[in-house]
Amino acid sequence: MRQAEAIRRLETDAVRVTEWRFEPGAETGHHRHAYDYVIVPLTPGTLRLIEPAGVDSATLAPGVAYSRKAGVEHNVINAGERMLAFVEVELKDRPG
């Protein structure tokens, strides 16, 4: 497994901001989100999401944000052929 690169950009009592960079095929490894979060893509690309219910995908476009609730469990993989990056903002006052 090629590991995605996580770069902590900011952490306060209220938020944690992490930039994620994925080379083709890189992945986060299985994890559970402890907080509600927002994703802001920096590059276009396609993610493969390995979730308890099965496999899903998400197409990212730069600047087109989306959010998810705490408790999400998945492994996130860059399914494309180019480097993919996004910023994840975790809302620490919204634990799951």
mmCIF file with all atom_site columns, C-alpha atoms in Angstrom:
data_model
loop_
_atom_site.group_PDB
_atom_site.id
_atom_site.type_symbol
_atom_site.label_atom_id
_atom_site.label_alt_id
_atom_site.label_comp_id
_atom_site.label_asym_id
_atom_site.label_entity_id
_atom_site.label_seq_id
_atom_site.pdbx_PDB_ins_code
_atom_site.Cartn_x
_atom_site.Cartn_y
_atom_site.Cartn_z
_atom_site.occupancy
_atom_site.B_iso_or_equiv
_atom_site.pdbx_formal_charge
_atom_site.auth_seq_id
_atom_site.auth_comp_id
_atom_site.auth_asym_id
_atom_site.auth_atom_id
_atom_site.pdbx_PDB_model_num
ATOM 1  C CA . MET A 1 1  ? 0.000   0.000  0.000   1.00 0.00 ? 1  MET A CA 1
ATOM 2  C CA . ARG A 1 2  ? 1.320   3.405  -0.965  1.00 0.00 ? 2  ARG A CA 1
ATOM 3  C CA . GLN A 1 3  ? 0.439   5.844  1.806   1.00 0.00 ? 3  GLN A CA 1
ATOM 4  C CA . ALA A 1 4  ? -1.211  9.192  1.062   1.00 0.00 ? 4  ALA A CA 1
ATOM 5  C CA . GLU A 1 5  ? 0.686   12.161 2.506   1.00 0.00 ? 5  GLU A CA 1
ATOM 6  C CA . ALA A 1 6  ? -1.067  14.084 5.304   1.00 0.00 ? 6  ALA A CA 1
ATOM 7  C CA . ILE A 1 7  ? 0.220   17.603 6.015   1.00 0.00 ? 7  ILE A CA 1
ATOM 8  C CA . ARG A 1 8  ? -1.241  19.253 9.118   1.00 0.00 ? 8  ARG A CA 1
ATOM 9  C CA . ARG A 1 9  ? -1.850  22.901 8.198   1.00 0.00 ? 9  ARG A CA 1
ATOM 10 C CA . LEU A 1 10 ? -3.657  24.118 11.341  1.00 0.00 ? 10 LEU A CA 1
ATOM 11 C CA . GLU A 1 11 ? -5.023  22.782 14.599  1.00 0.00 ? 11 GLU A CA 1
ATOM 12 C CA . THR A 1 12 ? -6.997  24.690 17.218  1.00 0.00 ? 12 THR A CA 1
ATOM 13 C CA . ASP A 1 13 ? -9.545  23.715 19.844  1.00 0.00 ? 13 ASP A CA 1
ATOM 14 C CA . ALA A 1 14 ? -12.245 24.141 17.162  1.00 0.00 ? 14 ALA A CA 1
ATOM 15 C CA . VAL A 1 15 ? -10.767 22.774 13.907  1.00 0.00 ? 15 VAL A CA 1
ATOM 16 C CA . ARG A 1 16 ? -8.096  20.550 12.429  1.00 0.00 ? 16 ARG A CA 1
ATOM 17 C CA . VAL A 1 17 ? -7.015  21.352 8.853   1.00 0.00 ? 17 VAL A CA 1
ATOM 18 C CA . THR A 1 18 ? -5.073  18.715 6.926   1.00 0.00 ? 18 THR A CA 1
ATOM 19 C CA . GLU A 1 19 ? -3.889  18.791 3.335   1.00 0.00 ? 19 GLU A CA 1
ATOM 20 C CA . TRP A 1 20 ? -3.960  15.315 1.782   1.00 0.00 ? 20 TRP A CA 1
ATOM 21 C CA . ARG A 1 21 ? -1.803  14.457 -1.248  1.00 0.00 ? 21 ARG A CA 1
ATOM 22 C CA . PHE A 1 22 ? -2.250  11.195 -3.118  1.00 0.00 ? 22 PHE A CA 1
ATOM 23 C CA . GLU A 1 23 ? 0.005   9.851  -5.836  1.00 0.00 ? 23 GLU A CA 1
ATOM 24 C CA . PRO A 1 24 ? -1.836  7.442  -8.179  1.00 0.00 ? 24 PRO A CA 1
ATOM 25 C CA . GLY A 1 25 ? -2.868  4.392  -6.177  1.00 0.00 ? 25 GLY A CA 1
ATOM 26 C CA . ALA A 1 26 ? -1.996  5.949  -2.803  1.00 0.00 ? 26 ALA A CA 1
ATOM 27 C CA . GLU A 1 27 ? -4.442  5.457  0.045   1.00 0.00 ? 27 GLU A CA 1
ATOM 28 C CA . THR A 1 28 ? -5.211  6.611  3.563   1.00 0.00 ? 28 THR A CA 1
ATOM 29 C CA . GLY A 1 29 ? -5.752  3.175  5.042   1.00 0.00 ? 29 GLY A CA 1
ATOM 30 C CA . HIS A 1 30 ? -8.994  2.266  6.805   1.00 0.00 ? 30 HIS A CA 1
ATOM 31 C CA . HIS A 1 31 ? -10.071 4.913  9.320   1.00 0.00 ? 31 HIS A CA 1
ATOM 32 C CA . ARG A 1 32 ? -13.119 6.299  11.133  1.00 0.00 ? 32 ARG A CA 1
ATOM 33 C CA . HIS A 1 33 ? -13.830 10.030 11.222  1.00 0.00 ? 33 HIS A CA 1
ATOM 34 C CA . ALA A 1 34 ? -14.222 11.257 14.803  1.00 0.00 ? 34 ALA A CA 1
ATOM 35 C CA . TYR A 1 35 ? -15.691 14.626 13.727  1.00 0.00 ? 35 TYR A CA 1
ATOM 36 C CA . ASP A 1 36 ? -17.959 16.148 11.082  1.00 0.00 ? 36 ASP A CA 1
ATOM 37 C CA . TYR A 1 37 ? -15.729 17.305 8.246   1.00 0.00 ? 37 TYR A CA 1
ATOM 38 C CA . VAL A 1 38 ? -15.532 19.297 5.022   1.00 0.00 ? 38 VAL A CA 1
ATOM 39 C CA . ILE A 1 39 ? -13.425 18.373 1.988   1.00 0.00 ? 39 ILE A CA 1
ATOM 40 C CA . VAL A 1 40 ? -12.188 21.080 -0.408  1.00 0.00 ? 40 VAL A CA 1
ATOM 41 C CA . PRO A 1 41 ? -10.511 19.582 -3.505  1.00 0.00 ? 41 PRO A CA 1
ATOM 42 C CA . LEU A 1 42 ? -7.375  21.296 -4.787  1.00 0.00 ? 42 LEU A CA 1
ATOM 43 C CA . THR A 1 43 ? -7.066  19.163 -7.926  1.00 0.00 ? 43 THR A CA 1
ATOM 44 C CA . PRO A 1 44 ? -9.504  17.209 -10.084 1.00 0.00 ? 44 PRO A CA 1
ATOM 45 C CA . GLY A 1 45 ? -9.617  13.465 -9.716  1.00 0.00 ? 45 GLY A CA 1
ATOM 46 C CA . THR A 1 46 ? -11.507 10.355 -8.716  1.00 0.00 ? 46 THR A CA 1
ATOM 47 C CA . LEU A 1 47 ? -11.436 8.692  -5.318  1.00 0.00 ? 47 LEU A CA 1
ATOM 48 C CA . ARG A 1 48 ? -12.260 5.039  -4.695  1.00 0.00 ? 48 ARG A CA 1
ATOM 49 C CA . LEU A 1 49 ? -13.904 4.675  -1.279  1.00 0.00 ? 49 LEU A CA 1
ATOM 50 C CA . ILE A 1 50 ? -13.775 1.271  0.382   1.00 0.00 ? 50 ILE A CA 1
ATOM 51 C CA . GLU A 1 51 ? -16.603 1.382  2.941   1.00 0.00 ? 51 GLU A CA 1
ATOM 52 C CA . PRO A 1 52 ? -18.217 -1.250 5.176   1.00 0.00 ? 52 PRO A CA 1
ATOM 53 C CA . ALA A 1 53 ? -21.234 -1.303 2.812   1.00 0.00 ? 53 ALA A CA 1
ATOM 54 C CA . GLY A 1 54 ? -19.068 -1.760 -0.298  1.00 0.00 ? 54 GLY A CA 1
ATOM 55 C CA . VAL A 1 55 ? -17.057 0.215  -2.817  1.00 0.00 ? 55 VAL A CA 1
ATOM 56 C CA . ASP A 1 56 ? -18.056 3.711  -3.956  1.00 0.00 ? 56 ASP A CA 1
ATOM 57 C CA . SER A 1 57 ? -16.367 6.515  -5.863  1.00 0.00 ? 57 SER A CA 1
ATOM 58 C CA . ALA A 1 58 ? -16.300 10.295 -5.740  1.00 0.00 ? 58 ALA A CA 1
ATOM 59 C CA . THR A 1 59 ? -15.319 12.657 -8.538  1.00 0.00 ? 59 THR A CA 1
ATOM 60 C CA . LEU A 1 60 ? -13.538 15.759 -7.279  1.00 0.00 ? 60 LEU A CA 1
ATOM 61 C CA . ALA A 1 61 ? -13.398 19.184 -8.919  1.00 0.00 ? 61 ALA A CA 1
ATOM 62 C CA . PRO A 1 62 ? -11.171 21.965 -7.586  1.00 0.00 ? 62 PRO A CA 1
ATOM 63 C CA . GLY A 1 63 ? -13.023 24.207 -5.133  1.00 0.00 ? 63 GLY A CA 1
ATOM 64 C CA . VAL A 1 64 ? -16.224 22.124 -5.130  1.00 0.00 ? 64 VAL A CA 1
ATOM 65 C CA . ALA A 1 65 ? -16.538 21.285 -1.427  1.00 0.00 ? 65 ALA A CA 1
ATOM 66 C CA . TYR A 1 66 ? -18.620 18.597 0.253   1.00 0.00 ? 66 TYR A CA 1
ATOM 67 C CA . SER A 1 67 ? -19.221 17.583 3.857   1.00 0.00 ? 67 SER A CA 1
ATOM 68 C CA . ARG A 1 68 ? -19.857 14.382 5.776   1.00 0.00 ? 68 ARG A CA 1
ATOM 69 C CA . LYS A 1 69 ? -20.889 13.541 9.314   1.00 0.00 ? 69 LYS A CA 1
ATOM 70 C CA . ALA A 1 70 ? -18.702 12.025 12.009  1.00 0.00 ? 70 ALA A CA 1
ATOM 71 C CA . GLY A 1 71 ? -18.617 8.249  12.077  1.00 0.00 ? 71 GLY A CA 1
ATOM 72 C CA . VAL A 1 72 ? -17.799 7.684  8.399   1.00 0.00 ? 72 VAL A CA 1
ATOM 73 C CA . GLU A 1 73 ? -15.493 4.674  8.013   1.00 0.00 ? 73 GLU A CA 1
ATOM 74 C CA . HIS A 1 74 ? -13.527 4.071  4.845   1.00 0.00 ? 74 HIS A CA 1
ATOM 75 C CA . ASN A 1 75 ? -10.235 3.704  3.035   1.00 0.00 ? 75 ASN A CA 1
ATOM 76 C CA . VAL A 1 76 ? -9.695  6.469  0.462   1.00 0.00 ? 76 VAL A CA 1
ATOM 77 C CA . ILE A 1 77 ? -7.670  5.645  -2.666  1.00 0.00 ? 77 ILE A CA 1
ATOM 78 C CA . ASN A 1 78 ? -6.625  7.809  -5.614  1.00 0.00 ? 78 ASN A CA 1
ATOM 79 C CA . ALA A 1 79 ? -8.211  5.907  -8.500  1.00 0.00 ? 79 ALA A CA 1
ATOM 80 C CA . GLY A 1 80 ? -6.738  8.215  -11.148 1.00 0.00 ? 80 GLY A CA 1
ATOM 81 C CA . GLU A 1 81 ? -3.449  8.461  -13.000 1.00 0.00 ? 81 GLU A CA 1
ATOM 82 C CA . ARG A 1 82 ? -2.423  11.906 -11.670 1.00 0.00 ? 82 ARG A CA 1
ATOM 83 C CA . MET A 1 83 ? -1.587  13.323 -8.265  1.00 0.00 ? 83 MET A CA 1
ATOM 84 C CA . LEU A 1 84 ? -4.737  14.275 -6.334  1.00 0.00 ? 84 LEU A CA 1
ATOM 85 C CA . ALA A 1 85 ? -4.964  16.693 -3.398  1.00 0.00 ? 85 ALA A CA 1
ATOM 86 C CA . PHE A 1 86 ? -7.623  18.072 -1.100  1.00 0.00 ? 86 PHE A CA 1
ATOM 87 C CA . VAL A 1 87 ? -7.940  19.954 2.169   1.00 0.00 ? 87 VAL A CA 1
ATOM 88 C CA . GLU A 1 88 ? -9.881  18.307 4.985   1.00 0.00 ? 88 GLU A CA 1
ATOM 89 C CA . VAL A 1 89 ? -11.369 20.553 7.698   1.00 0.00 ? 89 VAL A CA 1
ATOM 90 C CA . GLU A 1 90 ? -12.500 18.610 10.765  1.00 0.00 ? 90 GLU A CA 1
ATOM 91 C CA . LEU A 1 91 ? -14.980 20.370 13.070  1.00 0.00 ? 91 LEU A CA 1
ATOM 92 C CA . LYS A 1 92 ? -13.768 19.347 16.502  1.00 0.00 ? 92 LYS A CA 1
ATOM 93 C CA . ASP A 1 93 ? -16.863 20.728 18.235  1.00 0.00 ? 93 ASP A CA 1
ATOM 94 C CA . ARG A 1 94 ? -18.964 18.126 16.319  1.00 0.00 ? 94 ARG A CA 1
ATOM 95 C CA . PRO A 1 95 ? -17.756 14.719 17.497  1.00 0.00 ? 95 PRO A CA 1
ATOM 96 C CA . GLY A 1 96 ? -19.493 11.535 16.513  1.00 0.00 ? 96 GLY A CA 1
#
